[in-house]
Amino acid sequence: GLKRASFTWWVINRLAYLVGSTNLSSFAINFLQGRMGFAREAAAKPASQLILLVGVFILALAIPSGWLADRFGRKPLVAIAGLPAALGVLVLILAPNLPVIYLGGVIVGAATGLFFTANWALGTTLAPKEQAGRYLGISNLAGAGAGAVGAYIGGPIADYFTVHAPNQPGLGYVILFAIYGGLFLFSVLALAGIRRRA
């Protein structure tokens, strides 16, 4: 009962975070077109540089985050990851220029590197040992579904504002990024449902 409920909240935490992190990169090119006024093709290079920076910092932080999780606890580290990720999104939304957008990407990437390792380590302690395969299989749905969920929500929202607020280009993607930032914060709140520490 308690362990199953905790595992469910862990999957919710994972899904919320991954919807944010996966779809920020999916919509990066559209965001840059709208937010910085890049023409279609001109946005490709800065978008790929932004995604590369995020990826580099995910890798850079994923390795030490295992050690940090052992030292400070898995659940606290997963919680800590959600806050700078949300801050990084705020930086992206408010950025006056491309270097500041890159900074926002670095913050999100570093936070996501922390999240990946610490969140997985936390999940392995919550899955009942005799059914670990089945439980961790369910958790993979959160990973695989994150892109689909975020795009399914994201596309129509962005399109709605593009049509209904044509004088504010990029507004839909700014709102979309704000929603993803909100999901990072929600992922932190979801951790309150994880009651049992293994």
mmCIF file of C-alpha atoms in Angstrom:
data_model
loop_
_atom_site.group_PDB
_atom_site.id
_atom_site.type_symbol
_atom_site.label_atom_id
_atom_site.label_comp_id
_atom_site.label_asym_id
_atom_site.label_seq_id
_atom_site.Cartn_x
_atom_site.Cartn_y
_atom_site.Cartn_z
ATOM 1 C CA GLY A 1 0.000 0.000 0.000
ATOM 2 C CA LEU A 2 2.397 2.690 1.233
ATOM 3 C CA LYS A 3 5.184 1.527 -1.039
ATOM 4 C CA ARG A 4 2.859 1.351 -4.054
ATOM 5 C CA ALA A 5 1.547 4.862 -3.363
ATOM 6 C CA SER A 6 5.108 6.152 -3.029
ATOM 7 C CA PHE A 7 6.052 4.491 -6.306
ATOM 8 C CA THR A 8 3.018 6.077 -8.025
ATOM 9 C CA TRP A 9 4.122 9.517 -6.809
ATOM 10 C CA TRP A 10 7.629 8.772 -8.030
ATOM 11 C CA VAL A 11 6.248 8.016 -11.524
ATOM 12 C CA ILE A 12 4.245 11.284 -11.392
ATOM 13 C CA ASN A 13 7.407 13.157 -10.360
ATOM 14 C CA ARG A 14 9.328 11.534 -13.217
ATOM 15 C CA LEU A 15 6.636 12.194 -15.826
ATOM 16 C CA ALA A 16 6.195 15.851 -14.817
ATOM 17 C CA TYR A 17 9.934 16.520 -14.935
ATOM 18 C CA LEU A 18 10.528 14.668 -18.197
ATOM 19 C CA VAL A 19 7.596 16.358 -19.964
ATOM 20 C CA GLY A 20 9.340 19.649 -19.166
ATOM 21 C CA SER A 21 12.892 18.657 -20.044
ATOM 22 C CA THR A 22 12.069 16.642 -23.190
ATOM 23 C CA ASN A 23 9.812 19.243 -24.754
ATOM 24 C CA LEU A 24 11.970 22.276 -24.050
ATOM 25 C CA SER A 25 14.378 20.873 -26.617
ATOM 26 C CA SER A 26 11.560 19.759 -28.955
ATOM 27 C CA PHE A 27 10.219 23.313 -29.181
ATOM 28 C CA ALA A 28 13.572 25.142 -28.904
ATOM 29 C CA ILE A 29 13.661 26.129 -32.574
ATOM 30 C CA ASN A 30 10.079 27.507 -32.491
ATOM 31 C CA PHE A 31 10.808 29.330 -29.229
ATOM 32 C CA LEU A 32 13.882 31.027 -30.711
ATOM 33 C CA GLN A 33 11.985 32.000 -33.851
ATOM 34 C CA GLY A 34 9.228 33.613 -31.810
ATOM 35 C CA ARG A 35 11.224 34.986 -28.890
ATOM 36 C CA MET A 36 14.305 36.284 -30.741
ATOM 37 C CA GLY A 37 12.704 36.896 -34.125
ATOM 38 C CA PHE A 38 14.931 34.499 -36.069
ATOM 39 C CA ALA A 39 13.769 33.630 -39.570
ATOM 40 C CA ARG A 40 12.984 29.956 -40.088
ATOM 41 C CA GLU A 41 16.406 28.648 -41.135
ATOM 42 C CA ALA A 42 18.332 31.181 -39.039
ATOM 43 C CA ALA A 43 16.982 29.633 -35.834
ATOM 44 C CA ALA A 44 18.458 26.214 -36.635
ATOM 45 C CA LYS A 45 22.044 27.002 -35.619
ATOM 46 C CA PRO A 46 21.329 28.693 -32.250
ATOM 47 C CA ALA A 47 18.706 26.021 -31.465
ATOM 48 C CA SER A 48 21.209 23.221 -32.107
ATOM 49 C CA GLN A 49 23.836 25.060 -30.019
ATOM 50 C CA LEU A 50 21.317 25.451 -27.194
ATOM 51 C CA ILE A 51 20.402 21.737 -27.303
ATOM 52 C CA LEU A 52 24.108 20.794 -27.426
ATOM 53 C CA LEU A 53 24.832 22.941 -24.332
ATOM 54 C CA VAL A 54 21.927 21.330 -22.475
ATOM 55 C CA GLY A 55 23.207 17.868 -23.439
ATOM 56 C CA VAL A 56 26.789 18.604 -22.358
ATOM 57 C CA PHE A 57 25.617 19.775 -18.924
ATOM 58 C CA ILE A 58 23.271 16.795 -18.520
ATOM 59 C CA LEU A 59 26.284 14.517 -19.048
ATOM 60 C CA ALA A 60 28.575 16.616 -16.854
ATOM 61 C CA LEU A 61 26.185 16.476 -13.874
ATOM 62 C CA ALA A 62 24.824 12.941 -14.353
ATOM 63 C CA ILE A 63 28.134 11.404 -13.255
ATOM 64 C CA PRO A 64 28.700 13.240 -9.929
ATOM 65 C CA SER A 65 24.967 13.194 -9.101
ATOM 66 C CA GLY A 66 25.177 9.512 -8.090
ATOM 67 C CA TRP A 67 27.785 10.400 -5.495
ATOM 68 C CA LEU A 68 25.745 13.440 -4.386
ATOM 69 C CA ALA A 69 22.606 11.272 -4.044
ATOM 70 C CA ASP A 70 24.486 8.836 -1.798
ATOM 71 C CA ARG A 71 25.824 11.711 0.257
ATOM 72 C CA PHE A 72 22.747 13.945 0.622
ATOM 73 C CA GLY A 73 19.911 11.501 -0.086
ATOM 74 C CA ARG A 74 18.109 10.628 -3.292
ATOM 75 C CA LYS A 75 14.810 12.359 -2.575
ATOM 76 C CA PRO A 76 16.410 15.700 -1.547
ATOM 77 C CA LEU A 77 18.552 15.680 -4.701
ATOM 78 C CA VAL A 78 15.523 14.995 -6.927
ATOM 79 C CA ALA A 79 13.765 17.912 -5.198
ATOM 80 C CA ILE A 80 16.801 20.158 -5.631
ATOM 81 C CA ALA A 81 16.886 19.333 -9.371
ATOM 82 C CA GLY A 82 13.373 20.662 -9.952
ATOM 83 C CA LEU A 83 14.059 24.154 -8.586
ATOM 84 C CA PRO A 84 17.020 25.221 -10.768
ATOM 85 C CA ALA A 85 15.265 23.649 -13.776
ATOM 86 C CA ALA A 86 12.307 25.999 -13.171
ATOM 87 C CA LEU A 87 14.731 28.893 -12.659
ATOM 88 C CA GLY A 88 16.458 28.010 -15.939
ATOM 89 C CA VAL A 89 13.107 28.198 -17.743
ATOM 90 C CA LEU A 90 12.450 31.606 -16.181
ATOM 91 C CA VAL A 91 15.842 32.773 -17.504
ATOM 92 C CA LEU A 92 14.921 31.446 -20.976
ATOM 93 C CA ILE A 93 11.582 33.277 -20.950
ATOM 94 C CA LEU A 94 12.985 36.606 -19.716
ATOM 95 C CA ALA A 95 16.285 36.477 -21.649
ATOM 96 C CA PRO A 96 17.023 39.718 -23.522
ATOM 97 C CA ASN A 97 19.528 38.046 -25.864
ATOM 98 C CA LEU A 98 21.007 34.766 -27.068
ATOM 99 C CA PRO A 99 23.874 34.459 -24.507
ATOM 100 C CA VAL A 100 21.331 34.679 -21.658
ATOM 101 C CA ILE A 101 19.183 32.050 -23.409
ATOM 102 C CA TYR A 102 22.271 29.813 -23.491
ATOM 103 C CA LEU A 103 22.745 30.436 -19.758
ATOM 104 C CA GLY A 104 19.141 29.321 -19.146
ATOM 105 C CA GLY A 105 19.858 26.180 -21.166
ATOM 106 C CA VAL A 106 22.972 25.444 -19.088
ATOM 107 C CA ILE A 107 20.958 25.737 -15.847
ATOM 108 C CA VAL A 108 18.227 23.408 -17.160
ATOM 109 C CA GLY A 109 20.846 20.936 -18.450
ATOM 110 C CA ALA A 110 22.759 20.831 -15.164
ATOM 111 C CA ALA A 111 19.527 20.341 -13.191
ATOM 112 C CA THR A 112 18.402 17.568 -15.559
ATOM 113 C CA GLY A 113 21.753 15.780 -15.182
ATOM 114 C CA LEU A 114 21.196 15.785 -11.416
ATOM 115 C CA PHE A 115 17.628 14.600 -11.879
ATOM 116 C CA PHE A 116 18.297 11.627 -14.183
ATOM 117 C CA THR A 117 20.632 9.764 -11.854
ATOM 118 C CA ALA A 118 19.043 10.709 -8.524
ATOM 119 C CA ASN A 119 15.495 10.041 -9.733
ATOM 120 C CA TRP A 120 16.394 6.603 -11.110
ATOM 121 C CA ALA A 121 18.265 5.724 -7.899
ATOM 122 C CA LEU A 122 15.198 6.768 -5.874
ATOM 123 C CA GLY A 123 12.883 4.687 -8.073
ATOM 124 C CA THR A 124 14.935 1.525 -7.630
ATOM 125 C CA THR A 125 14.497 1.776 -3.836
ATOM 126 C CA LEU A 126 10.705 2.181 -4.176
ATOM 127 C CA ALA A 127 10.012 -0.743 -6.506
ATOM 128 C CA PRO A 128 9.215 -3.970 -4.590
ATOM 129 C CA LYS A 129 12.166 -6.299 -5.140
ATOM 130 C CA GLU A 130 10.014 -9.281 -6.113
ATOM 131 C CA GLN A 131 8.295 -7.210 -8.837
ATOM 132 C CA ALA A 132 11.100 -4.795 -9.707
ATOM 133 C CA GLY A 133 10.998 -5.578 -13.437
ATOM 134 C CA ARG A 134 7.277 -4.909 -13.737
ATOM 135 C CA TYR A 135 7.457 -1.698 -11.711
ATOM 136 C CA LEU A 136 10.458 -0.279 -13.551
ATOM 137 C CA GLY A 137 8.755 -1.232 -16.819
ATOM 138 C CA ILE A 138 5.827 0.980 -15.775
ATOM 139 C CA SER A 139 8.277 3.790 -15.030
ATOM 140 C CA ASN A 140 9.618 3.562 -18.585
ATOM 141 C CA LEU A 141 6.176 4.636 -19.764
ATOM 142 C CA ALA A 142 6.816 7.948 -17.986
ATOM 143 C CA GLY A 143 10.030 8.356 -19.949
ATOM 144 C CA ALA A 144 8.598 7.270 -23.289
ATOM 145 C CA GLY A 145 5.311 9.106 -22.768
ATOM 146 C CA ALA A 146 6.885 12.417 -21.785
ATOM 147 C CA GLY A 147 7.599 13.496 -25.350
ATOM 148 C CA ALA A 148 4.149 12.522 -26.575
ATOM 149 C CA VAL A 149 2.324 14.171 -23.647
ATOM 150 C CA GLY A 150 4.310 17.403 -23.930
ATOM 151 C CA ALA A 151 3.912 17.647 -27.701
ATOM 152 C CA TYR A 152 0.209 16.738 -27.496
ATOM 153 C CA ILE A 153 -0.372 19.577 -24.998
ATOM 154 C CA GLY A 154 2.225 21.891 -26.487
ATOM 155 C CA GLY A 155 1.402 21.980 -30.179
ATOM 156 C CA PRO A 156 -2.243 23.091 -29.852
ATOM 157 C CA ILE A 157 -1.410 25.694 -27.148
ATOM 158 C CA ALA A 158 1.337 27.247 -29.275
ATOM 159 C CA ASP A 159 -0.896 27.201 -32.373
ATOM 160 C CA TYR A 160 -3.808 28.807 -30.515
ATOM 161 C CA PHE A 161 -1.745 31.841 -29.482
ATOM 162 C CA THR A 162 -0.046 32.087 -32.871
ATOM 163 C CA VAL A 163 -3.499 32.435 -34.478
ATOM 164 C CA HIS A 164 -5.184 34.569 -31.772
ATOM 165 C CA ALA A 165 -2.261 36.866 -30.885
ATOM 166 C CA PRO A 166 -0.528 37.455 -34.247
ATOM 167 C CA ASN A 167 0.891 40.800 -33.058
ATOM 168 C CA GLN A 168 2.829 38.986 -30.292
ATOM 169 C CA PRO A 169 4.965 36.457 -32.137
ATOM 170 C CA GLY A 170 6.273 33.673 -29.967
ATOM 171 C CA LEU A 171 3.724 34.259 -27.182
ATOM 172 C CA GLY A 172 2.452 30.685 -27.493
ATOM 173 C CA TYR A 173 5.945 29.270 -27.004
ATOM 174 C CA VAL A 174 6.662 31.560 -24.059
ATOM 175 C CA ILE A 175 3.428 30.329 -22.411
ATOM 176 C CA LEU A 176 4.367 26.761 -23.314
ATOM 177 C CA PHE A 177 7.816 27.117 -21.727
ATOM 178 C CA ALA A 178 6.158 28.640 -18.648
ATOM 179 C CA ILE A 179 3.926 25.535 -18.417
ATOM 180 C CA TYR A 180 6.996 23.286 -18.643
ATOM 181 C CA GLY A 181 8.649 25.382 -15.910
ATOM 182 C CA GLY A 182 5.497 24.889 -13.829
ATOM 183 C CA LEU A 183 5.810 21.131 -14.358
ATOM 184 C CA PHE A 184 9.348 21.243 -12.924
ATOM 185 C CA LEU A 185 7.906 22.864 -9.789
ATOM 186 C CA PHE A 186 5.032 20.357 -9.728
ATOM 187 C CA SER A 187 7.582 17.508 -9.896
ATOM 188 C CA VAL A 188 9.058 18.829 -6.627
ATOM 189 C CA LEU A 189 5.600 18.956 -4.979
ATOM 190 C CA ALA A 190 4.891 15.369 -6.120
ATOM 191 C CA LEU A 191 7.796 14.180 -3.964
ATOM 192 C CA ALA A 192 5.690 14.897 -0.870
ATOM 193 C CA GLY A 193 3.727 11.743 -1.769
ATOM 194 C CA ILE A 194 6.844 9.597 -1.437
ATOM 195 C CA ARG A 195 6.644 8.644 2.205
ATOM 196 C CA ARG A 196 8.942 5.708 2.605
ATOM 197 C CA ARG A 197 12.706 5.869 2.465
ATOM 198 C CA ALA A 198 14.414 2.581 1.710
#
